Amino acid sequence: MSSHRPQHRLSVPDIQRRKGAGSLVALTAYSTPMARLLDPHADLLLVGDSLGMVLYGMPSTLGVSLEMMVAHTLAVMRGSRRACVVADLPFASYQESPRQAFRNAARLLADSGAQAVKLEGGEEMEETVDFLVRRGIPVLAHIGLMPQQVNAMGGFKAQGRDPESAERVRRDGLAMQRGGAFAVVIEGVGEPLARRLSEELAIPCIGIGASPACDGQVLVSEDLLGLSGEQVPRFVERYARLDREIDEAARRFAEDVRERRFPEARHCFAMRE
């Protein structure tokens, strides 16, 4: 009998138990090859609606459809074995009512195999989160800078940097915890506020442009790999410059083709005698 055992995929309860027990690592993934590379290093793979901007060149996440999220989440599931996979509910797929949210969240999980959904919102979404969780759909909440509300916020602007805004974000975090979210992403808020929320909430707080005191950190993978151009948010650390490596590889290929140095004999198939 083979001694090989299938690798255990981290579950939602596994993520919940990490509160105060070591930093969680979360990365975005949108494809099978990227998921395969990131999976050994990540606790959470987030199939974010940021794919609309990162992969499709959209100006915001608002044009992403549920069908796109299902397709890309399926690709990530095929490329991963260890990480807990969470898929974003796209704009206009859950804001209308708890029933609409359940219908689309259930389809997203059933058709893709993801373990949880992520949705943006605070106090106004508490009832929806509770409705989903009570019906077996785990929810990762997202507060602070919420990209799906870019028009209402007047752009991608940091939140919670004045007392009134900070209290609103704090109430949002508490509402998401009451609703039953298993964890919360805190994006683009003042560092003291993110630190306070991480101390106050009993669920894991995953920061992006928030605080090192959060229970984990998430970045868009293309940002940290240097594939997002020269302009990146201030909270991004570029751990590689793959854009330069790709540019150089493409330049060398083009040069070799034009100079007829590629393909060589070793790249070609011989005739059978």
PDB file of C-alpha atoms in Angstrom:
ATOM      1  CA  MET A   1       0.000   0.000   0.000  1.00  0.00           C
ATOM      2  CA  SER A   2       1.294   3.456  -0.853  1.00  0.00           C
ATOM      3  CA  SER A   3       2.419   5.588   2.065  1.00  0.00           C
ATOM      4  CA  HIS A   4       1.375   8.740   0.228  1.00  0.00           C
ATOM      5  CA  ARG A   5      -1.344  10.670   2.029  1.00  0.00           C
ATOM      6  CA  PRO A   6      -3.346  13.541   0.557  1.00  0.00           C
ATOM      7  CA  GLN A   7      -2.207  16.870   1.967  1.00  0.00           C
ATOM      8  CA  HIS A   8      -4.560  18.397   4.510  1.00  0.00           C
ATOM      9  CA  ARG A   9      -6.203  21.566   3.237  1.00  0.00           C
ATOM     10  CA  LEU A  10      -6.539  24.220   5.906  1.00  0.00           C
ATOM     11  CA  SER A  11     -10.151  24.748   6.932  1.00  0.00           C
ATOM     12  CA  VAL A  12     -12.095  27.739   8.182  1.00  0.00           C
ATOM     13  CA  PRO A  13     -11.826  26.480  11.808  1.00  0.00           C
ATOM     14  CA  ASP A  14      -8.054  26.120  11.289  1.00  0.00           C
ATOM     15  CA  ILE A  15      -7.903  29.794  10.333  1.00  0.00           C
ATOM     16  CA  GLN A  16     -10.072  30.814  13.285  1.00  0.00           C
ATOM     17  CA  ARG A  17      -7.772  29.000  15.707  1.00  0.00           C
ATOM     18  CA  ARG A  18      -4.823  31.070  14.517  1.00  0.00           C
ATOM     19  CA  LYS A  19      -6.053  34.143  16.396  1.00  0.00           C
ATOM     20  CA  GLY A  20      -3.106  35.105  18.582  1.00  0.00           C
ATOM     21  CA  ALA A  21      -1.185  31.983  17.547  1.00  0.00           C
ATOM     22  CA  GLY A  22       1.158  33.164  14.799  1.00  0.00           C
ATOM     23  CA  SER A  23       0.708  35.429  11.806  1.00  0.00           C
ATOM     24  CA  LEU A  24      -1.510  34.248   8.966  1.00  0.00           C
ATOM     25  CA  VAL A  25      -0.151  34.553   5.427  1.00  0.00           C
ATOM     26  CA  ALA A  26      -2.693  35.430   2.736  1.00  0.00           C
ATOM     27  CA  LEU A  27      -2.032  36.009  -0.960  1.00  0.00           C
ATOM     28  CA  THR A  28      -4.229  36.588  -3.974  1.00  0.00           C
ATOM     29  CA  ALA A  29      -4.342  33.994  -6.744  1.00  0.00           C
ATOM     30  CA  TYR A  30      -6.330  33.947  -9.967  1.00  0.00           C
ATOM     31  CA  SER A  31      -4.863  31.041 -11.976  1.00  0.00           C
ATOM     32  CA  THR A  32      -3.731  27.434 -11.640  1.00  0.00           C
ATOM     33  CA  PRO A  33       0.007  28.110 -12.204  1.00  0.00           C
ATOM     34  CA  MET A  34       0.097  30.947  -9.674  1.00  0.00           C
ATOM     35  CA  ALA A  35      -1.883  28.956  -7.112  1.00  0.00           C
ATOM     36  CA  ARG A  36       0.557  26.058  -7.488  1.00  0.00           C
ATOM     37  CA  LEU A  37       3.503  28.365  -6.747  1.00  0.00           C
ATOM     38  CA  LEU A  38       1.900  30.195  -3.824  1.00  0.00           C
ATOM     39  CA  ASP A  39       0.110  27.296  -2.131  1.00  0.00           C
ATOM     40  CA  PRO A  40       3.080  25.942  -0.101  1.00  0.00           C
ATOM     41  CA  HIS A  41       3.619  29.352   1.494  1.00  0.00           C
ATOM     42  CA  ALA A  42       0.091  30.656   2.107  1.00  0.00           C
ATOM     43  CA  ASP A  43      -2.517  29.865   4.735  1.00  0.00           C
ATOM     44  CA  LEU A  44      -5.196  31.624   2.697  1.00  0.00           C
ATOM     45  CA  LEU A  45      -5.449  32.010  -1.060  1.00  0.00           C
ATOM     46  CA  LEU A  46      -7.858  34.808  -1.858  1.00  0.00           C
ATOM     47  CA  VAL A  47      -9.466  34.800  -5.280  1.00  0.00           C
ATOM     48  CA  GLY A  48     -10.184  38.500  -5.179  1.00  0.00           C
ATOM     49  CA  ASP A  49     -12.348  40.540  -7.485  1.00  0.00           C
ATOM     50  CA  SER A  50      -9.145  42.559  -7.825  1.00  0.00           C
ATOM     51  CA  LEU A  51      -8.607  40.207 -10.775  1.00  0.00           C
ATOM     52  CA  GLY A  52     -10.705  42.654 -12.773  1.00  0.00           C
ATOM     53  CA  MET A  53      -8.001  45.289 -12.422  1.00  0.00           C
ATOM     54  CA  VAL A  54      -4.949  43.009 -12.250  1.00  0.00           C
ATOM     55  CA  LEU A  55      -5.768  40.606 -15.101  1.00  0.00           C
ATOM     56  CA  TYR A  56      -8.362  42.404 -17.209  1.00  0.00           C
ATOM     57  CA  GLY A  57      -7.199  46.007 -16.970  1.00  0.00           C
ATOM     58  CA  MET A  58     -10.484  47.303 -15.573  1.00  0.00           C
ATOM     59  CA  PRO A  59     -10.392  50.687 -13.800  1.00  0.00           C
ATOM     60  CA  SER A  60     -12.092  49.199 -10.726  1.00  0.00           C
ATOM     61  CA  THR A  61     -13.523  45.919  -9.468  1.00  0.00           C
ATOM     62  CA  LEU A  62     -17.105  46.877 -10.324  1.00  0.00           C
ATOM     63  CA  GLY A  63     -17.168  45.112 -13.703  1.00  0.00           C
ATOM     64  CA  VAL A  64     -16.316  41.661 -12.360  1.00  0.00           C
ATOM     65  CA  SER A  65     -19.082  39.061 -12.761  1.00  0.00           C
ATOM     66  CA  LEU A  66     -20.014  36.011 -10.735  1.00  0.00           C
ATOM     67  CA  GLU A  67     -19.146  33.847 -13.747  1.00  0.00           C
ATOM     68  CA  MET A  68     -15.618  35.277 -13.772  1.00  0.00           C
ATOM     69  CA  MET A  69     -15.239  34.556 -10.060  1.00  0.00           C
ATOM     70  CA  VAL A  70     -16.389  30.949 -10.494  1.00  0.00           C
ATOM     71  CA  ALA A  71     -13.974  30.332 -13.381  1.00  0.00           C
ATOM     72  CA  HIS A  72     -10.931  31.799 -11.644  1.00  0.00           C
ATOM     73  CA  THR A  73     -11.724  30.132  -8.315  1.00  0.00           C
ATOM     74  CA  LEU A  74     -11.957  26.769 -10.077  1.00  0.00           C
ATOM     75  CA  ALA A  75      -8.513  27.408 -11.539  1.00  0.00           C
ATOM     76  CA  VAL A  76      -7.081  28.204  -8.101  1.00  0.00           C
ATOM     77  CA  MET A  77      -8.644  25.109  -6.564  1.00  0.00           C
ATOM     78  CA  ARG A  78      -6.995  22.962  -9.251  1.00  0.00           C
ATOM     79  CA  GLY A  79      -3.594  24.439  -8.446  1.00  0.00           C
ATOM     80  CA  SER A  80      -3.735  24.292  -4.649  1.00  0.00           C
ATOM     81  CA  ARG A  81      -3.781  21.549  -2.044  1.00  0.00           C
ATOM     82  CA  ARG A  82      -2.933  23.169   1.291  1.00  0.00           C
ATOM     83  CA  ALA A  83      -4.300  26.710   1.548  1.00  0.00           C
ATOM     84  CA  CYS A  84      -7.839  27.620   2.531  1.00  0.00           C
ATOM     85  CA  VAL A  85      -9.374  29.159  -0.598  1.00  0.00           C
ATOM     86  CA  VAL A  86     -11.729  32.130  -0.257  1.00  0.00           C
ATOM     87  CA  ALA A  87     -13.576  33.703  -3.198  1.00  0.00           C
ATOM     88  CA  ASP A  88     -14.895  37.258  -3.415  1.00  0.00           C
ATOM     89  CA  LEU A  89     -18.558  37.900  -4.013  1.00  0.00           C
ATOM     90  CA  PRO A  90     -18.491  40.516  -6.790  1.00  0.00           C
ATOM     91  CA  PHE A  91     -20.250  43.859  -6.752  1.00  0.00           C
ATOM     92  CA  ALA A  92     -24.069  43.728  -6.985  1.00  0.00           C
ATOM     93  CA  SER A  93     -24.184  39.992  -6.236  1.00  0.00           C
ATOM     94  CA  TYR A  94     -25.052  40.335  -2.526  1.00  0.00           C
ATOM     95  CA  GLN A  95     -25.954  43.922  -1.576  1.00  0.00           C
ATOM     96  CA  GLU A  96     -29.639  43.730  -2.539  1.00  0.00           C
ATOM     97  CA  SER A  97     -30.774  41.304   0.160  1.00  0.00           C
ATOM     98  CA  PRO A  98     -29.632  38.383   2.319  1.00  0.00           C
ATOM     99  CA  ARG A  99     -31.494  36.010   0.009  1.00  0.00           C
ATOM    100  CA  GLN A 100     -29.692  37.331  -3.056  1.00  0.00           C
ATOM    101  CA  ALA A 101     -26.407  36.972  -1.185  1.00  0.00           C
ATOM    102  CA  PHE A 102     -27.184  33.379  -0.228  1.00  0.00           C
ATOM    103  CA  ARG A 103     -28.211  32.419  -3.748  1.00  0.00           C
ATOM    104  CA  ASN A 104     -25.000  33.748  -5.284  1.00  0.00           C
ATOM    105  CA  ALA A 105     -22.688  32.650  -2.472  1.00  0.00           C
ATOM    106  CA  ALA A 106     -24.103  29.125  -2.629  1.00  0.00           C
ATOM    107  CA  ARG A 107     -23.544  29.022  -6.379  1.00  0.00           C
ATOM    108  CA  LEU A 108     -19.989  30.336  -6.036  1.00  0.00           C
ATOM    109  CA  LEU A 109     -19.048  27.702  -3.449  1.00  0.00           C
ATOM    110  CA  ALA A 110     -20.887  24.833  -5.134  1.00  0.00           C
ATOM    111  CA  ASP A 111     -19.518  25.537  -8.616  1.00  0.00           C
ATOM    112  CA  SER A 112     -15.934  26.326  -7.595  1.00  0.00           C
ATOM    113  CA  GLY A 113     -15.200  24.237  -4.505  1.00  0.00           C
ATOM    114  CA  ALA A 114     -13.981  27.217  -2.456  1.00  0.00           C
ATOM    115  CA  GLN A 115     -14.350  27.015   1.315  1.00  0.00           C
ATOM    116  CA  ALA A 116     -15.641  30.515   2.021  1.00  0.00           C
ATOM    117  CA  VAL A 117     -16.727  33.780   0.459  1.00  0.00           C
ATOM    118  CA  LYS A 118     -15.530  37.306   1.146  1.00  0.00           C
ATOM    119  CA  LEU A 119     -17.790  40.316   1.082  1.00  0.00           C
ATOM    120  CA  GLU A 120     -17.302  44.001   1.749  1.00  0.00           C
ATOM    121  CA  GLY A 121     -19.314  46.024   4.223  1.00  0.00           C
ATOM    122  CA  GLY A 122     -19.918  46.827   7.841  1.00  0.00           C
ATOM    123  CA  GLU A 123     -22.969  47.466   9.974  1.00  0.00           C
ATOM    124  CA  GLU A 124     -25.272  47.473   6.952  1.00  0.00           C
ATOM    125  CA  MET A 125     -24.149  43.929   6.062  1.00  0.00           C
ATOM    126  CA  GLU A 126     -24.441  42.360   9.527  1.00  0.00           C
ATOM    127  CA  GLU A 127     -27.836  40.809   8.776  1.00  0.00           C
ATOM    128  CA  THR A 128     -26.552  39.391   5.487  1.00  0.00           C
ATOM    129  CA  VAL A 129     -23.466  37.856   7.090  1.00  0.00           C
ATOM    130  CA  ASP A 130     -25.620  36.303   9.819  1.00  0.00           C
ATOM    131  CA  PHE A 131     -28.028  34.944   7.170  1.00  0.00           C
ATOM    132  CA  LEU A 132     -25.177  33.294   5.264  1.00  0.00           C
ATOM    133  CA  VAL A 133     -23.350  31.871   8.271  1.00  0.00           C
ATOM    134  CA  ARG A 134     -26.524  30.365   9.746  1.00  0.00           C
ATOM    135  CA  ARG A 135     -27.007  28.554   6.435  1.00  0.00           C
ATOM    136  CA  GLY A 136     -23.546  27.056   6.292  1.00  0.00           C
ATOM    137  CA  ILE A 137     -21.634  29.612   4.240  1.00  0.00           C
ATOM    138  CA  PRO A 138     -18.459  30.838   5.975  1.00  0.00           C
ATOM    139  CA  VAL A 139     -17.792  34.549   5.488  1.00  0.00           C
ATOM    140  CA  LEU A 140     -14.547  36.510   5.479  1.00  0.00           C
ATOM    141  CA  ALA A 141     -15.474  40.148   6.051  1.00  0.00           C
ATOM    142  CA  HIS A 142     -13.736  43.179   4.506  1.00  0.00           C
ATOM    143  CA  ILE A 143     -13.831  46.602   6.170  1.00  0.00           C
ATOM    144  CA  GLY A 144     -12.010  49.920   5.927  1.00  0.00           C
ATOM    145  CA  LEU A 145     -11.109  50.812   2.364  1.00  0.00           C
ATOM    146  CA  MET A 146     -13.665  48.852   0.354  1.00  0.00           C
ATOM    147  CA  PRO A 147     -12.851  48.810  -3.387  1.00  0.00           C
ATOM    148  CA  GLN A 148     -16.447  48.032  -4.383  1.00  0.00           C
ATOM    149  CA  GLN A 149     -17.437  51.363  -2.807  1.00  0.00           C
ATOM    150  CA  VAL A 150     -14.819  53.344  -4.725  1.00  0.00           C
ATOM    151  CA  ASN A 151     -17.429  55.718  -6.172  1.00  0.00           C
ATOM    152  CA  ALA A 152     -19.028  56.459  -2.805  1.00  0.00           C
ATOM    153  CA  MET A 153     -15.615  56.923  -1.176  1.00  0.00           C
ATOM    154  CA  GLY A 154     -14.373  59.247  -3.915  1.00  0.00           C
ATOM    155  CA  GLY A 155     -11.499  56.978  -4.901  1.00  0.00           C
ATOM    156  CA  PHE A 156      -9.146  54.525  -3.260  1.00  0.00           C
ATOM    157  CA  LYS A 157      -8.601  56.545  -0.085  1.00  0.00           C
ATOM    158  CA  ALA A 158      -7.419  55.430   3.343  1.00  0.00           C
ATOM    159  CA  GLN A 159     -10.153  55.249   5.975  1.00  0.00           C
ATOM    160  CA  GLY A 160     -10.309  55.631   9.737  1.00  0.00           C
ATOM    161  CA  ARG A 161      -7.745  58.417   9.993  1.00  0.00           C
ATOM    162  CA  ASP A 162      -9.963  60.846  11.914  1.00  0.00           C
ATOM    163  CA  PRO A 163     -12.025  60.104  15.054  1.00  0.00           C
ATOM    164  CA  GLU A 164     -15.406  59.955  13.296  1.00  0.00           C
ATOM    165  CA  SER A 165     -14.204  57.705  10.479  1.00  0.00           C
ATOM    166  CA  ALA A 166     -12.241  55.516  12.889  1.00  0.00           C
ATOM    167  CA  GLU A 167     -15.304  54.934  15.052  1.00  0.00           C
ATOM    168  CA  ARG A 168     -17.324  53.990  11.966  1.00  0.00           C
ATOM    169  CA  VAL A 169     -14.733  51.409  10.898  1.00  0.00           C
ATOM    170  CA  ARG A 170     -14.560  50.089  14.467  1.00  0.00           C
ATOM    171  CA  ARG A 171     -18.337  49.619  14.532  1.00  0.00           C
ATOM    172  CA  ASP A 172     -18.111  47.835  11.188  1.00  0.00           C
ATOM    173  CA  GLY A 173     -15.587  45.369  12.605  1.00  0.00           C
ATOM    174  CA  LEU A 174     -17.732  44.656  15.645  1.00  0.00           C
ATOM    175  CA  ALA A 175     -20.793  44.188  13.415  1.00  0.00           C
ATOM    176  CA  MET A 176     -18.993  41.663  11.228  1.00  0.00           C
ATOM    177  CA  GLN A 177     -17.940  39.721  14.313  1.00  0.00           C
ATOM    178  CA  ARG A 178     -21.508  39.734  15.653  1.00  0.00           C
ATOM    179  CA  GLY A 179     -22.750  38.549  12.273  1.00  0.00           C
ATOM    180  CA  GLY A 180     -20.497  35.503  12.494  1.00  0.00           C
ATOM    181  CA  ALA A 181     -17.632  36.281  10.112  1.00  0.00           C
ATOM    182  CA  PHE A 182     -14.739  33.901  10.800  1.00  0.00           C
ATOM    183  CA  ALA A 183     -12.138  36.602  10.112  1.00  0.00           C
ATOM    184  CA  VAL A 184     -11.930  40.138   8.778  1.00  0.00           C
ATOM    185  CA  VAL A 185      -9.707  41.875   6.244  1.00  0.00           C
ATOM    186  CA  ILE A 186      -8.852  45.415   7.366  1.00  0.00           C
ATOM    187  CA  GLU A 187      -7.688  47.498   4.412  1.00  0.00           C
ATOM    188  CA  GLY A 188      -6.206  50.967   4.211  1.00  0.00           C
ATOM    189  CA  VAL A 189      -6.906  52.317   7.697  1.00  0.00           C
ATOM    190  CA  GLY A 190      -4.915  54.267  10.262  1.00  0.00           C
ATOM    191  CA  GLU A 191      -2.386  52.050  12.037  1.00  0.00           C
ATOM    192  CA  PRO A 192      -3.623  52.773  15.596  1.00  0.00           C
ATOM    193  CA  LEU A 193      -7.163  51.808  14.580  1.00  0.00           C
ATOM    194  CA  ALA A 194      -6.045  48.536  12.987  1.00  0.00           C
ATOM    195  CA  ARG A 195      -4.015  47.736  16.090  1.00  0.00           C
ATOM    196  CA  ARG A 196      -6.995  48.446  18.334  1.00  0.00           C
ATOM    197  CA  LEU A 197      -9.319  46.295  16.238  1.00  0.00           C
ATOM    198  CA  SER A 198      -6.855  43.403  16.299  1.00  0.00           C
ATOM    199  CA  GLU A 199      -6.812  43.601  20.082  1.00  0.00           C
ATOM    200  CA  GLU A 200     -10.557  44.099  20.463  1.00  0.00           C
ATOM    201  CA  LEU A 201     -11.936  41.513  18.046  1.00  0.00           C
ATOM    202  CA  ALA A 202     -11.941  37.816  18.908  1.00  0.00           C
ATOM    203  CA  ILE A 203     -11.653  36.822  15.244  1.00  0.00           C
ATOM    204  CA  PRO A 204      -8.447  36.999  13.170  1.00  0.00           C
ATOM    205  CA  CYS A 205      -7.770  40.407  11.639  1.00  0.00           C
ATOM    206  CA  ILE A 206      -5.845  40.288   8.357  1.00  0.00           C
ATOM    207  CA  GLY A 207      -4.253  43.557   7.381  1.00  0.00           C
ATOM    208  CA  ILE A 208      -3.478  45.183   4.056  1.00  0.00           C
ATOM    209  CA  GLY A 209      -2.163  48.676   4.551  1.00  0.00           C
ATOM    210  CA  ALA A 210      -3.207  48.395   8.191  1.00  0.00           C
ATOM    211  CA  SER A 211      -0.826  47.388  11.011  1.00  0.00           C
ATOM    212  CA  PRO A 212       1.924  44.868  11.828  1.00  0.00           C
ATOM    213  CA  ALA A 213      -0.148  44.102  14.920  1.00  0.00           C
ATOM    214  CA  CYS A 214      -2.813  42.385  12.796  1.00  0.00           C
ATOM    215  CA  ASP A 215      -3.160  38.599  13.043  1.00  0.00           C
ATOM    216  CA  GLY A 216      -2.036  38.226   9.434  1.00  0.00           C
ATOM    217  CA  GLN A 217      -1.187  40.107   6.278  1.00  0.00           C
ATOM    218  CA  VAL A 218      -2.422  39.927   2.686  1.00  0.00           C
ATOM    219  CA  LEU A 219      -1.055  41.437  -0.510  1.00  0.00           C
ATOM    220  CA  VAL A 220      -1.988  41.229  -4.164  1.00  0.00           C
ATOM    221  CA  SER A 221       0.573  38.733  -5.462  1.00  0.00           C
ATOM    222  CA  GLU A 222       1.257  40.669  -8.660  1.00  0.00           C
ATOM    223  CA  ASP A 223       2.168  43.691  -6.523  1.00  0.00           C
ATOM    224  CA  LEU A 224       4.754  41.874  -4.426  1.00  0.00           C
ATOM    225  CA  LEU A 225       6.153  40.147  -7.537  1.00  0.00           C
ATOM    226  CA  GLY A 226       6.686  43.428  -9.364  1.00  0.00           C
ATOM    227  CA  LEU A 227       4.095  42.822 -12.072  1.00  0.00           C
ATOM    228  CA  SER A 228       1.930  45.888 -11.432  1.00  0.00           C
ATOM    229  CA  GLY A 229       4.011  48.606 -13.064  1.00  0.00           C
ATOM    230  CA  GLU A 230       5.895  51.395 -11.366  1.00  0.00           C
ATOM    231  CA  GLN A 231       2.978  52.780  -9.356  1.00  0.00           C
ATOM    232  CA  VAL A 232       2.012  50.606  -6.386  1.00  0.00           C
ATOM    233  CA  PRO A 233       0.299  51.471  -3.080  1.00  0.00           C
ATOM    234  CA  ARG A 234       2.624  52.662  -0.326  1.00  0.00           C
ATOM    235  CA  PHE A 235       1.856  49.564   1.757  1.00  0.00           C
ATOM    236  CA  VAL A 236       3.300  47.221  -0.903  1.00  0.00           C
ATOM    237  CA  GLU A 237       6.755  45.691  -0.574  1.00  0.00           C
ATOM    238  CA  ARG A 238       8.067  44.397  -3.902  1.00  0.00           C
ATOM    239  CA  TYR A 239       9.914  41.153  -3.173  1.00  0.00           C
ATOM    240  CA  ALA A 240      10.800  40.635  -6.842  1.00  0.00           C
ATOM    241  CA  ARG A 241      10.840  42.540 -10.143  1.00  0.00           C
ATOM    242  CA  LEU A 242       9.463  39.895 -12.469  1.00  0.00           C
ATOM    243  CA  ASP A 243       8.391  42.633 -14.862  1.00  0.00           C
ATOM    244  CA  ARG A 244      12.044  43.258 -15.681  1.00  0.00           C
ATOM    245  CA  GLU A 245      12.797  39.549 -16.036  1.00  0.00           C
ATOM    246  CA  ILE A 246       9.845  39.061 -18.391  1.00  0.00           C
ATOM    247  CA  ASP A 247      10.863  42.103 -20.426  1.00  0.00           C
ATOM    248  CA  GLU A 248      14.418  40.784 -20.749  1.00  0.00           C
ATOM    249  CA  ALA A 249      13.271  37.270 -21.687  1.00  0.00           C
ATOM    250  CA  ALA A 250      10.917  38.625 -24.358  1.00  0.00           C
ATOM    251  CA  ARG A 251      13.661  40.919 -25.709  1.00  0.00           C
ATOM    252  CA  ARG A 252      16.138  38.030 -25.997  1.00  0.00           C
ATOM    253  CA  PHE A 253      13.553  35.797 -27.691  1.00  0.00           C
ATOM    254  CA  ALA A 254      12.645  38.494 -30.201  1.00  0.00           C
ATOM    255  CA  GLU A 255      16.312  39.133 -30.961  1.00  0.00           C
ATOM    256  CA  ASP A 256      17.064  35.435 -31.439  1.00  0.00           C
ATOM    257  CA  VAL A 257      14.087  35.014 -33.774  1.00  0.00           C
ATOM    258  CA  ARG A 258      15.007  38.032 -35.883  1.00  0.00           C
ATOM    259  CA  GLU A 259      18.641  36.921 -36.092  1.00  0.00           C
ATOM    260  CA  ARG A 260      17.530  33.327 -36.847  1.00  0.00           C
ATOM    261  CA  ARG A 261      19.332  31.958 -33.798  1.00  0.00           C
ATOM    262  CA  PHE A 262      16.085  30.343 -32.645  1.00  0.00           C
ATOM    263  CA  PRO A 263      15.038  27.626 -33.104  1.00  0.00           C
ATOM    264  CA  GLU A 264      18.213  25.538 -33.183  1.00  0.00           C
ATOM    265  CA  ALA A 265      18.474  21.959 -34.416  1.00  0.00           C
ATOM    266  CA  ARG A 266      17.924  20.674 -30.868  1.00  0.00           C
ATOM    267  CA  HIS A 267      14.501  22.291 -30.816  1.00  0.00           C
ATOM    268  CA  CYS A 268      13.350  20.562 -34.021  1.00  0.00           C
ATOM    269  CA  PHE A 269      11.988  17.094 -34.805  1.00  0.00           C
ATOM    270  CA  ALA A 270      13.905  14.799 -37.152  1.00  0.00           C
ATOM    271  CA  MET A 271      12.212  12.685 -39.806  1.00  0.00           C
ATOM    272  CA  ARG A 272      11.802   8.978 -39.113  1.00  0.00           C
ATOM    273  CA  GLU A 273      13.571   6.698 -41.557  1.00  0.00           C
TER     274      GLU A 273
END
